[in-house]
Short mmCIF file of C-alpha atoms in Angstrom, two decimals:
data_model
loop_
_atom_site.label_atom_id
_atom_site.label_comp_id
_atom_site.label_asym_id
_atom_site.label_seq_id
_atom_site.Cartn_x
_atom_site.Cartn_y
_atom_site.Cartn_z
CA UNK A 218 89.86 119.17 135.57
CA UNK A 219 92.04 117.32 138.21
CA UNK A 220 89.78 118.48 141.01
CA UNK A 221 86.57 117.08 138.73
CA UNK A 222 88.39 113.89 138.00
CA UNK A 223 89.53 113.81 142.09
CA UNK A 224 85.18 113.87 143.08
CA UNK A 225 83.91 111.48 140.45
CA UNK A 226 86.88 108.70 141.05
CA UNK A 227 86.35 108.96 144.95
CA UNK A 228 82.43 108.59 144.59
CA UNK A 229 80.62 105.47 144.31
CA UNK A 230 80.01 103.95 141.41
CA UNK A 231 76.41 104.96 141.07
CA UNK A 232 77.10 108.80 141.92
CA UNK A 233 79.49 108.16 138.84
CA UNK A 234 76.97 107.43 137.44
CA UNK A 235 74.40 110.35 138.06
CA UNK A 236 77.77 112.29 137.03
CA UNK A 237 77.92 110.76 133.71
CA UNK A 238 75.07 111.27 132.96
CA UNK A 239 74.83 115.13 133.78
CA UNK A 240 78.05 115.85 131.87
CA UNK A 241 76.04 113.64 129.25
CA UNK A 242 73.23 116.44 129.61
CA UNK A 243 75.69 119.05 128.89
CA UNK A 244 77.45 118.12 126.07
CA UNK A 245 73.53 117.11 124.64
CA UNK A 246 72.60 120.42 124.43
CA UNK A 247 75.59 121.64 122.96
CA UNK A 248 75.35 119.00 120.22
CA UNK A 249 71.46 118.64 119.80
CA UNK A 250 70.27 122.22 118.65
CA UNK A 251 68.34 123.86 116.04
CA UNK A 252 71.61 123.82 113.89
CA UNK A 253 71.48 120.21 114.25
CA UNK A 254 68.08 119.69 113.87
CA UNK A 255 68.25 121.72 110.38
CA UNK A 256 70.87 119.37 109.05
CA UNK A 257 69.49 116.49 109.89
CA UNK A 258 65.80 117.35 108.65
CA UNK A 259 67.41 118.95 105.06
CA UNK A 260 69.65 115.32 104.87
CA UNK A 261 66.79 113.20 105.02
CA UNK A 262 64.37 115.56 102.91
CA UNK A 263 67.23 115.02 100.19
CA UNK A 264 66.44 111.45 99.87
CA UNK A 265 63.41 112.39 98.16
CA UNK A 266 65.09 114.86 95.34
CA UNK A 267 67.72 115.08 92.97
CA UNK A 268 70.70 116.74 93.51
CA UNK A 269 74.03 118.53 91.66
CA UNK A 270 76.49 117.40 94.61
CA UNK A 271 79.34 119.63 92.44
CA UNK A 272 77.13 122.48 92.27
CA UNK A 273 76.19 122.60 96.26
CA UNK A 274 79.78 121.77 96.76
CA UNK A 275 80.91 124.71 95.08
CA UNK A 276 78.08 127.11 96.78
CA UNK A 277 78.86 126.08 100.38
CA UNK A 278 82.91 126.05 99.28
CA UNK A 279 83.00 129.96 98.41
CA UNK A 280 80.79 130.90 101.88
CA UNK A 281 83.42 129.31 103.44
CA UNK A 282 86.36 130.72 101.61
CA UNK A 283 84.92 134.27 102.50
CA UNK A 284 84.13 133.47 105.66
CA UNK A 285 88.21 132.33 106.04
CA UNK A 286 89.00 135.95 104.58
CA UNK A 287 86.72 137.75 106.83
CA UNK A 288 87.90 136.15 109.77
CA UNK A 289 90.87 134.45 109.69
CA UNK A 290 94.17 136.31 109.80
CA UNK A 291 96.13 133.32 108.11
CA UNK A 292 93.90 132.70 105.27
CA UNK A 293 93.69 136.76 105.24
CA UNK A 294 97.10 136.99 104.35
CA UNK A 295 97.82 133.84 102.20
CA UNK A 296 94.81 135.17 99.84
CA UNK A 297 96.02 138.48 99.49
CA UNK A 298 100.07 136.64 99.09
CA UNK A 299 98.36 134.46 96.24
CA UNK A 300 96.33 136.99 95.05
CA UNK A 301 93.36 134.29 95.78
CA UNK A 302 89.76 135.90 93.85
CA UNK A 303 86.67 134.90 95.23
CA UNK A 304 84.10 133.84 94.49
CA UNK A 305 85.81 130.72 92.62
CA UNK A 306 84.23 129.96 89.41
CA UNK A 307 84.79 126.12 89.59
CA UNK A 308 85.38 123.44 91.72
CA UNK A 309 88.96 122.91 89.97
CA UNK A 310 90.35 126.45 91.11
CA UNK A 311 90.81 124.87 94.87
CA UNK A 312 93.95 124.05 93.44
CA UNK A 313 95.69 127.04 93.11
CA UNK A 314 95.34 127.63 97.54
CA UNK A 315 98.34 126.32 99.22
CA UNK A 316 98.15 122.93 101.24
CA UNK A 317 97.93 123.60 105.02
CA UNK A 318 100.24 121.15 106.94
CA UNK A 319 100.17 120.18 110.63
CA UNK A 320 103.38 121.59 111.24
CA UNK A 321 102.06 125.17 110.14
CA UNK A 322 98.51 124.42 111.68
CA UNK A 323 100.23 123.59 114.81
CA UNK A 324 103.00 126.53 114.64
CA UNK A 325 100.64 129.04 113.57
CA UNK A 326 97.87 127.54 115.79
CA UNK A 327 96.32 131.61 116.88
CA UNK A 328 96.41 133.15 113.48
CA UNK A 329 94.73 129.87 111.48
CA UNK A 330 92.04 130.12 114.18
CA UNK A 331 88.67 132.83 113.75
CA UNK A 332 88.03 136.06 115.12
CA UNK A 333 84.77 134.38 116.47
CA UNK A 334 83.33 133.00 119.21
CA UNK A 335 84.18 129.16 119.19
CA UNK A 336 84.01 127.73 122.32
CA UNK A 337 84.34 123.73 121.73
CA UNK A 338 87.82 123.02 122.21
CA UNK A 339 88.93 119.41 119.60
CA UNK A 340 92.52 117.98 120.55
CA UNK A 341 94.24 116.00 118.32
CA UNK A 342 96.59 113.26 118.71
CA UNK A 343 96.40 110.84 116.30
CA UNK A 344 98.61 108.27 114.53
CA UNK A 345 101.28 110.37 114.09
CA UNK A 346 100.83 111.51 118.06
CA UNK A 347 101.30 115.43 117.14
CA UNK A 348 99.23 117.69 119.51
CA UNK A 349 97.45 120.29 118.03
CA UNK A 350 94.28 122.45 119.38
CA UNK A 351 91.49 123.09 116.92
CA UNK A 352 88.39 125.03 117.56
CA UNK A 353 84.41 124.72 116.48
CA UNK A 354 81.42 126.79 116.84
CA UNK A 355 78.29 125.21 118.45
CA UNK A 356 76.76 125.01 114.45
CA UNK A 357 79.54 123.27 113.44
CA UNK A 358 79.67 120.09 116.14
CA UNK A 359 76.03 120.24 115.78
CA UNK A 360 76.08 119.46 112.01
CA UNK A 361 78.85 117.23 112.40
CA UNK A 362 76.45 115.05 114.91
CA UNK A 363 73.82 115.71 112.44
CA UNK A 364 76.17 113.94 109.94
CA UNK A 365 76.70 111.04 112.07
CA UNK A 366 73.13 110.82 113.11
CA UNK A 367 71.78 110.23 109.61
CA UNK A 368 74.51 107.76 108.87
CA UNK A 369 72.63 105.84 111.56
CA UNK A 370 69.62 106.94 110.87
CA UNK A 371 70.08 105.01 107.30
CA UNK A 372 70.76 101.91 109.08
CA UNK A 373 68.16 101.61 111.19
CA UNK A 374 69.16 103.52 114.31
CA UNK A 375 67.13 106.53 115.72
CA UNK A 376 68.07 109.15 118.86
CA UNK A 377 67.45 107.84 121.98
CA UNK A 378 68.14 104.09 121.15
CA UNK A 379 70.02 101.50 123.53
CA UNK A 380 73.53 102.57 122.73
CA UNK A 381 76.72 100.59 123.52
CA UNK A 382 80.00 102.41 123.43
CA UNK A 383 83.54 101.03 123.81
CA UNK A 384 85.68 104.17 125.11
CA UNK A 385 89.36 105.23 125.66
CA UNK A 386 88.26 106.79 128.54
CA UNK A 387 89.41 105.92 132.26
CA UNK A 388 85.70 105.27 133.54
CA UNK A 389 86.79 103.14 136.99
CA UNK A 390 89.02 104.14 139.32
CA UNK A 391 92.19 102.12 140.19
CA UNK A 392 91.03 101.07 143.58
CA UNK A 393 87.61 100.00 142.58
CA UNK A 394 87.18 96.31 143.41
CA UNK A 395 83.59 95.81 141.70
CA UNK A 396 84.25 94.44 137.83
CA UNK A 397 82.00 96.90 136.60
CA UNK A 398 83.83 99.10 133.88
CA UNK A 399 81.03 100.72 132.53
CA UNK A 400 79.00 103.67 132.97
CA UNK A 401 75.42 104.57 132.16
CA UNK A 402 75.04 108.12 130.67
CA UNK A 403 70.84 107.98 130.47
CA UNK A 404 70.77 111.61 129.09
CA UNK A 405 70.76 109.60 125.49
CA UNK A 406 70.70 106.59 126.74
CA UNK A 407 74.03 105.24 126.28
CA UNK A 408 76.44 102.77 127.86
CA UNK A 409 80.10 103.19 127.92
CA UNK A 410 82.37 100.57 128.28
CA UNK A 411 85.96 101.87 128.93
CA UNK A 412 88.43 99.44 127.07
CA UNK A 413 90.98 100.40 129.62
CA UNK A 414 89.95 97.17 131.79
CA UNK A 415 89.50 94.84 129.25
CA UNK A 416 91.33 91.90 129.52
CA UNK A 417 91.25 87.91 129.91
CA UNK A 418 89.54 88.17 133.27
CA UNK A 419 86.99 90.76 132.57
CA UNK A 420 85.79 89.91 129.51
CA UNK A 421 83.38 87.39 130.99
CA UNK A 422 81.80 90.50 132.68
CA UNK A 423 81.77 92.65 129.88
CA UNK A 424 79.75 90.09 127.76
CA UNK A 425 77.15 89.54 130.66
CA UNK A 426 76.74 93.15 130.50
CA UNK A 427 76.44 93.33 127.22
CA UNK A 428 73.66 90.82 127.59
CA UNK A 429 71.72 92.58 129.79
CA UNK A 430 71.91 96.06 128.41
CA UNK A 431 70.98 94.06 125.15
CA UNK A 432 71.74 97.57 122.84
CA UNK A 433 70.29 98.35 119.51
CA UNK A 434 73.65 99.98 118.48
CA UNK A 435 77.22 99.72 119.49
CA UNK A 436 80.14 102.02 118.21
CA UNK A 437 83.16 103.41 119.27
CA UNK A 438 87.34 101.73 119.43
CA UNK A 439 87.32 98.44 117.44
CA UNK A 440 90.07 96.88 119.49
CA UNK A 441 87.86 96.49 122.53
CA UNK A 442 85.71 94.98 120.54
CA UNK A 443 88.07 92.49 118.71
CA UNK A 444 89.11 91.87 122.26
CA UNK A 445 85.69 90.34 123.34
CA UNK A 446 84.96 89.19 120.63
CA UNK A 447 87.77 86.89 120.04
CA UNK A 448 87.47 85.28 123.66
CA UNK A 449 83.43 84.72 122.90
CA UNK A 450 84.54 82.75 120.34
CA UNK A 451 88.01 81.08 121.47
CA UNK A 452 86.20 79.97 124.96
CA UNK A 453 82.37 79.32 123.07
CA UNK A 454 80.29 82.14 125.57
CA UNK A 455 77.37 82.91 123.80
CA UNK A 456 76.34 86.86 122.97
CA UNK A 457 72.80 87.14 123.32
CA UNK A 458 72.75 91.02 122.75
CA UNK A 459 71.22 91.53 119.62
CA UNK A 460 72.22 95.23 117.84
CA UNK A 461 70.98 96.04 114.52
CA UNK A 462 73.95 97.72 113.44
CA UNK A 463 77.65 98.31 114.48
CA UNK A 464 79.47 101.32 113.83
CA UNK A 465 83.48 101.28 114.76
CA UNK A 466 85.18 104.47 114.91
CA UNK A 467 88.60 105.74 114.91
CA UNK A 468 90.92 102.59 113.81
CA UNK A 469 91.07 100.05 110.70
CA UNK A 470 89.64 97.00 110.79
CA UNK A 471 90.82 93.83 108.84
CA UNK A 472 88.96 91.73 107.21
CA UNK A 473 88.47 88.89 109.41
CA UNK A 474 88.33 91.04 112.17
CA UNK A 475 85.20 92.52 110.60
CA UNK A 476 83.80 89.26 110.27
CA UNK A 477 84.58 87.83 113.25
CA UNK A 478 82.75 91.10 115.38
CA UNK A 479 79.85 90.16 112.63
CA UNK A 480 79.74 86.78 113.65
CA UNK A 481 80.05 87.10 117.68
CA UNK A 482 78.36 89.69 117.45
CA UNK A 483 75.26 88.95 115.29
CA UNK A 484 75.62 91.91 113.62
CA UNK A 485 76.26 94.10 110.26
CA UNK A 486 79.35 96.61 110.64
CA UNK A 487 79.13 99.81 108.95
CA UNK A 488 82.49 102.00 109.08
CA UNK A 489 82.62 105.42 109.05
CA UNK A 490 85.53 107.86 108.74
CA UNK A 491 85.78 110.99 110.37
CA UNK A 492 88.75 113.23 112.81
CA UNK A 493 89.12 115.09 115.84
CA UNK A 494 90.27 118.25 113.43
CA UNK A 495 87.32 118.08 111.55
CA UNK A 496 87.30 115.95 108.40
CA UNK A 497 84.45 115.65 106.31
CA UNK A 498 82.94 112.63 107.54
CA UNK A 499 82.78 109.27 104.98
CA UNK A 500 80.10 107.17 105.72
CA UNK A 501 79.12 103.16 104.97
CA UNK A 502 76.09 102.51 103.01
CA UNK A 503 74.00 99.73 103.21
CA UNK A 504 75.59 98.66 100.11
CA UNK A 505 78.92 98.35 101.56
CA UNK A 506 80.31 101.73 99.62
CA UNK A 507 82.22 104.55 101.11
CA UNK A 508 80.40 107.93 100.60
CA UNK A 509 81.52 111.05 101.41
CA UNK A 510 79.07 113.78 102.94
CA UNK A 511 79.70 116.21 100.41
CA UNK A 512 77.86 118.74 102.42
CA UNK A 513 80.72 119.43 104.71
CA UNK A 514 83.51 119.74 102.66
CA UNK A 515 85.78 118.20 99.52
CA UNK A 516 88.87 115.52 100.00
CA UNK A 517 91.62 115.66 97.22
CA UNK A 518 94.13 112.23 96.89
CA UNK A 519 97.14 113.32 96.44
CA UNK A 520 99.77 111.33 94.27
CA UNK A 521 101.37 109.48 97.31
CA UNK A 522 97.50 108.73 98.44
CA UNK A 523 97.64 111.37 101.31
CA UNK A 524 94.44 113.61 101.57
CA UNK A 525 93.98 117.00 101.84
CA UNK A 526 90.71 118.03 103.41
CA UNK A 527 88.65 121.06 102.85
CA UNK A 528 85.87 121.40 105.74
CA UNK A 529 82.82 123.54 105.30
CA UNK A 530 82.62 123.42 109.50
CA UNK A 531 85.18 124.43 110.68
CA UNK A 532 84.71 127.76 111.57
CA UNK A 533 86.75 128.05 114.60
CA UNK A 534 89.40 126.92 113.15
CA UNK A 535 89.05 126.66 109.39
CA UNK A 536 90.40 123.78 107.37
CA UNK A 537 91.43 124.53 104.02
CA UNK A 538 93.39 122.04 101.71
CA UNK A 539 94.71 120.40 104.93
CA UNK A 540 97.09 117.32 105.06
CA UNK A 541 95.69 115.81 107.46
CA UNK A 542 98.30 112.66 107.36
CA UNK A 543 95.56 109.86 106.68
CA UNK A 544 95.54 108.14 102.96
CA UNK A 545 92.21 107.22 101.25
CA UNK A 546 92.04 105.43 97.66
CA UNK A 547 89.12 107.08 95.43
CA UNK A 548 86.58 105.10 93.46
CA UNK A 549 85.25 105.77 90.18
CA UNK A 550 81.66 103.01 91.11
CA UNK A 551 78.31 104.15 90.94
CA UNK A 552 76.18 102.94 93.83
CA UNK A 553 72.74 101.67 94.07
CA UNK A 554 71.97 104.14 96.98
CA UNK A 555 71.44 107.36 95.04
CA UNK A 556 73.87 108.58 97.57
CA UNK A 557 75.47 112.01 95.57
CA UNK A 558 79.02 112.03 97.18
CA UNK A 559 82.03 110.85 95.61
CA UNK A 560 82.45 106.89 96.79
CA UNK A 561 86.02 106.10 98.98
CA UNK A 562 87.53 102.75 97.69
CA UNK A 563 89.16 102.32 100.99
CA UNK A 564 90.56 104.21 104.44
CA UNK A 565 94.29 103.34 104.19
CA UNK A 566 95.62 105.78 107.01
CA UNK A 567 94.17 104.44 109.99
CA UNK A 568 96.59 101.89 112.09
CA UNK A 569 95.77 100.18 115.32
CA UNK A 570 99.09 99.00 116.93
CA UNK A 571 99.40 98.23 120.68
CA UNK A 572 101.56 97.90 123.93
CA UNK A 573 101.09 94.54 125.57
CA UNK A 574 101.52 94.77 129.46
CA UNK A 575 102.39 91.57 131.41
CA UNK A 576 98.69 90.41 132.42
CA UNK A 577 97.80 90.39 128.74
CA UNK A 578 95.96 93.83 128.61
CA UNK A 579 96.65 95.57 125.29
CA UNK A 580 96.92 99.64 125.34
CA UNK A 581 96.15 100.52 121.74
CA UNK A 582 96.89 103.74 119.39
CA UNK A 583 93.05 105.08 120.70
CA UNK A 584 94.54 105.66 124.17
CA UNK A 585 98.10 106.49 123.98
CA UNK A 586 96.91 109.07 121.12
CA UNK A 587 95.29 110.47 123.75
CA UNK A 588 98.03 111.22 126.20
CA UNK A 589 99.43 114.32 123.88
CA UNK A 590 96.10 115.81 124.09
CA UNK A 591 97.03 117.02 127.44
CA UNK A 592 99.86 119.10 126.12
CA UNK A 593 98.58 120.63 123.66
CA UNK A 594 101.00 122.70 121.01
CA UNK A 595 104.14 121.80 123.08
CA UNK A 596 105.07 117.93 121.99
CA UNK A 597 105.59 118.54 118.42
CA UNK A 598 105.25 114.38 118.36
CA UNK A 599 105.49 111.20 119.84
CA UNK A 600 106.36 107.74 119.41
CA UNK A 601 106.02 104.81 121.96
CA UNK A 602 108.56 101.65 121.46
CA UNK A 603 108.50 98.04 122.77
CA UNK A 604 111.00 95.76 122.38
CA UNK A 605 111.04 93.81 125.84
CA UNK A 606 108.01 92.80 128.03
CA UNK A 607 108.34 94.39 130.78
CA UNK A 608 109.49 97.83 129.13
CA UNK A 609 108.21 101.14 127.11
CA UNK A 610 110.39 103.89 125.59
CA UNK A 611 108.61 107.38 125.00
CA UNK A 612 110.02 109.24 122.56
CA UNK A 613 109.02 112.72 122.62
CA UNK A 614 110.34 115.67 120.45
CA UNK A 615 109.24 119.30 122.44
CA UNK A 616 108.71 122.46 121.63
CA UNK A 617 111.42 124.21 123.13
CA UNK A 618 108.85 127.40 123.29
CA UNK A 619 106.37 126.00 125.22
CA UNK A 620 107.49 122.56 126.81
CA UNK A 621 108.21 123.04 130.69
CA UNK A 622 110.05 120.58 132.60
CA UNK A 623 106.93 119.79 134.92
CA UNK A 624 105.74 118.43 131.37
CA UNK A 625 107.94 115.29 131.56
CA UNK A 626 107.19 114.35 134.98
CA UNK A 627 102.93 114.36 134.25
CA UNK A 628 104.25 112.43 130.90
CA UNK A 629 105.72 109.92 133.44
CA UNK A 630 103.31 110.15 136.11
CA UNK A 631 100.30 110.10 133.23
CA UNK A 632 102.07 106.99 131.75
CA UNK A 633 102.48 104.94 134.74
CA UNK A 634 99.04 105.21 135.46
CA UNK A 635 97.93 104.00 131.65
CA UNK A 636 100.49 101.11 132.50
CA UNK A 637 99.09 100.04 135.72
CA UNK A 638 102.47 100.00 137.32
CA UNK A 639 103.16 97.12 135.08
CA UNK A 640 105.96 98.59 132.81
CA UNK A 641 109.09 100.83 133.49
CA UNK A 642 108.89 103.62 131.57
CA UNK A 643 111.65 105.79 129.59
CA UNK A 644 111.10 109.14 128.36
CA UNK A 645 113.96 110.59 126.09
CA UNK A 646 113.75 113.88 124.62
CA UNK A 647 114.92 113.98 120.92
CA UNK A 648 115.11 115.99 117.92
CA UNK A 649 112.69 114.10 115.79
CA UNK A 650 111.63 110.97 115.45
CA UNK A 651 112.84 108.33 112.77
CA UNK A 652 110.72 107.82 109.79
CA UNK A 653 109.65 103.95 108.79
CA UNK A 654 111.18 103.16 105.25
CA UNK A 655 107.67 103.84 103.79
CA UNK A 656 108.04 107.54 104.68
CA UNK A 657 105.22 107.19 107.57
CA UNK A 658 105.91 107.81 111.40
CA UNK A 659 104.47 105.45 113.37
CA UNK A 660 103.13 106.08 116.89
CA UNK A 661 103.50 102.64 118.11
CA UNK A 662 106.80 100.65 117.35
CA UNK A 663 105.73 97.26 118.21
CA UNK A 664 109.20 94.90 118.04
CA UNK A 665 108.09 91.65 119.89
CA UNK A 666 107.63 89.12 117.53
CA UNK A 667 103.27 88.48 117.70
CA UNK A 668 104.23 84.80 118.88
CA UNK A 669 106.14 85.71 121.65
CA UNK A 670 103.77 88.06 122.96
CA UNK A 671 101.25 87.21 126.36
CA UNK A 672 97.29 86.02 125.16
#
């Protein structure tokens, strides 16, 4: 990976391009198959007929409960420990499986995973920055983008489109001198826009590419897009891009953040819900409710609000009653769409906290989530604190099995890279990290005070 990263950061920017684009081509045809195609076709056929969501849940929920006894040697022996029957006779009898927690999923990482050939490799690292490695067949990431794809499809937005993305991803290279911090991956035609680089001075840039890309769609990390958004506005530079939709991903937005994208914008948001372990995804419809695609799986509130997740596709590694550490509220509305799934009241679990460096730049929870993912199963968690400008504490808690000491120094060196040079960095090693009076963990402790911080 370093050696692929070395060639496409020492190329020029338009042989970054081409190399985009052909790792583009690669992960298209391992999303875009007949599995996909299948899902995709039977979704928008069922617009047309009338449905028992509880009955099809219940059907595709005992395939996947054998499958998880076939083929898994954790759900193997928890059945057999629980004396577990299948075929369940009801939705209801879920219950009586144990929860699966992230501690266990991440401790018992090879025995939770198949006996089957699952070669797309999900790493998790979200707002509670624990690593763990999950697993999918090609089936299952295609129906997951099959998923996705008709969420779209239902407002407006086909394949192939002029996409926008805003990224976590590094996309230009720390000695590139051209503001262009984007990359064109034509294999679906799609342009990225790493949110790395945004910041006071690039954000003029940004918006004249926007412009001229002019995309029917843009999704991905809200906070680049509050970012421009807010300086459109604050210094009056007019978005003539026109998308029909926008789709965030990943964090919460506020309400006037919502609007205020909307408004600079010139376009309707649409949030989805979804995670790198393999949620069930929970889709916007035009009517402003929260459906869940109850074709790939079931999500129980617990009392506290915390969900546990049940994923039909998740074969590599299967997902039954998991905690997956997000909170939803449920809804008891009917909606107008005819849409069968249950309707989601609201996504409480999703936070979007930053680090402010001294230019102004903001590094939010999207990219230092990220940073676990390349230890994967040996930082049990993370938390990153700010309490002076110029400064950033790393807590870390390790694995004592697994973590190396080499680990720490390409924490540091991986961190000082994020930071631009721009913060001193501590790392400190520690038994576990403090929980927030509401019982949460936070990944980001912000403690400057909002008014003292750069704009």
């Amino acid at each position: 990976m370093q050696l692929k990263e070395s060639i496409y950061f020492h190329s020029p920017i338009f042989i970054q391009n081409i190399l985009t684009t052909l790792y583009g081509r690669v992960l298209y045809q391992e999303r875009y198959g007949s599995a996909y195609r299948n899902r995709l076709e039977e979704l928008k056929r069922k617009e047309r007929q009338s449905i028992d969501p509880e009955q099809e849940q219940l059907s595709r929920l005992n395939q996947f409960l054998l499958f998880c006894q076939a083929y898994s040697p954790y759900y193997k022996e928890l059945f057999d420990k629980k004396r577990i029957e299948l075929p369940l006779a009801q939705l209801s009898e879920l219950k009586q499986i144990p929860l699966l927690d992230k501690e266990t999923l991440r401790t018992r990482n090879a025995d939770v995973h198949a006996r089957i050939h699952a070669p797309i490799l999900g790493k998790t690292g979200g707002t509670t920055g624990k690593s763990i490695q999950v697993h999918y067949t090609r089936e299952d990431m295609q129906i997951r983008m099959a998923h996705l794809d008709y969420f779209k499809w239902t407002h407006g937005i086909e394949q192939g489109m002029r996409r926008a993305s805003f990224t976590g991803q590094t996309l230009a290279a720390e000695q590139q001198k051209s503001p262009v911090y984007w990359r064109m991956n034509m294999a679906i035609n799609q342009m990225l826009f790493s949110i790395k680089n945004i910041n006071p001075l690039t954000i003029p840039a940004y918006i004249e590419q926007l412009n001229r890309f002019n995309p029917v769609s843009i999704d991905g990390l809200p906070s680049g897009m509050i970012e421009v958004a807010r300086y459109a506005k604050k210094h009056a530079v007019n978005c003539t891009f026109r998308p029909k939709a926008i789709f965030p991903t990943a964090e919460m937005l506020t309400r006037d953040e919502r609007a205020l994208i909307e408004e600079v914008f010139h376009a309707p948001i649409f949030d989805q819900y979804a995670s790198s372990e393999g949620a069930p995804i929970v889709a916007e419809c035009r009517y402003g409710k929260k459906h869940l695609h109850y074709e790939m799986g079931i999500i129980e509130v617990e009392a506290d609000g915390q969900i546990l997740v049940t994923s039909f596709d998740t074969h590599g590694t299967p997902l039954v009653r998991y905690r997956i550490g997000d909170r939803m509220t449920l809804s008891h509305e009917t909606c107008p769409c005819g849409h069968g799934g249950p309707i989601i009241a609201s996504i409480d679990g999703r936070g979007r906290s930053y680090i402010q460096l001294k230019n102004g730049h903001r590094i939010f929870e999207g990219e230092l989530a990220g940073i676990v993912r390349r230890f994967p199963n040996c930082i049990e968690r993370v938390q990153y604190i700010q309490e002076e400008a110029d400064e950033v504490v790393m807590l870390y808690v390790p694995d004592e099995r697994w973590f190396k000491q080499e680990h720490e120094k390409e924490l540091y060196f991986v961190l000082e890279r994020l930071f631009g040079g721009q913060m001193d960095v501590l790392l400190k090693a520690v038994p576990e990290i403090p929980k927030e009076i509401s019982g949460k963990t936070l990944l980001i402790k912000q403690l400057i005070p909002e008014n003292e911080r750069a704009n």
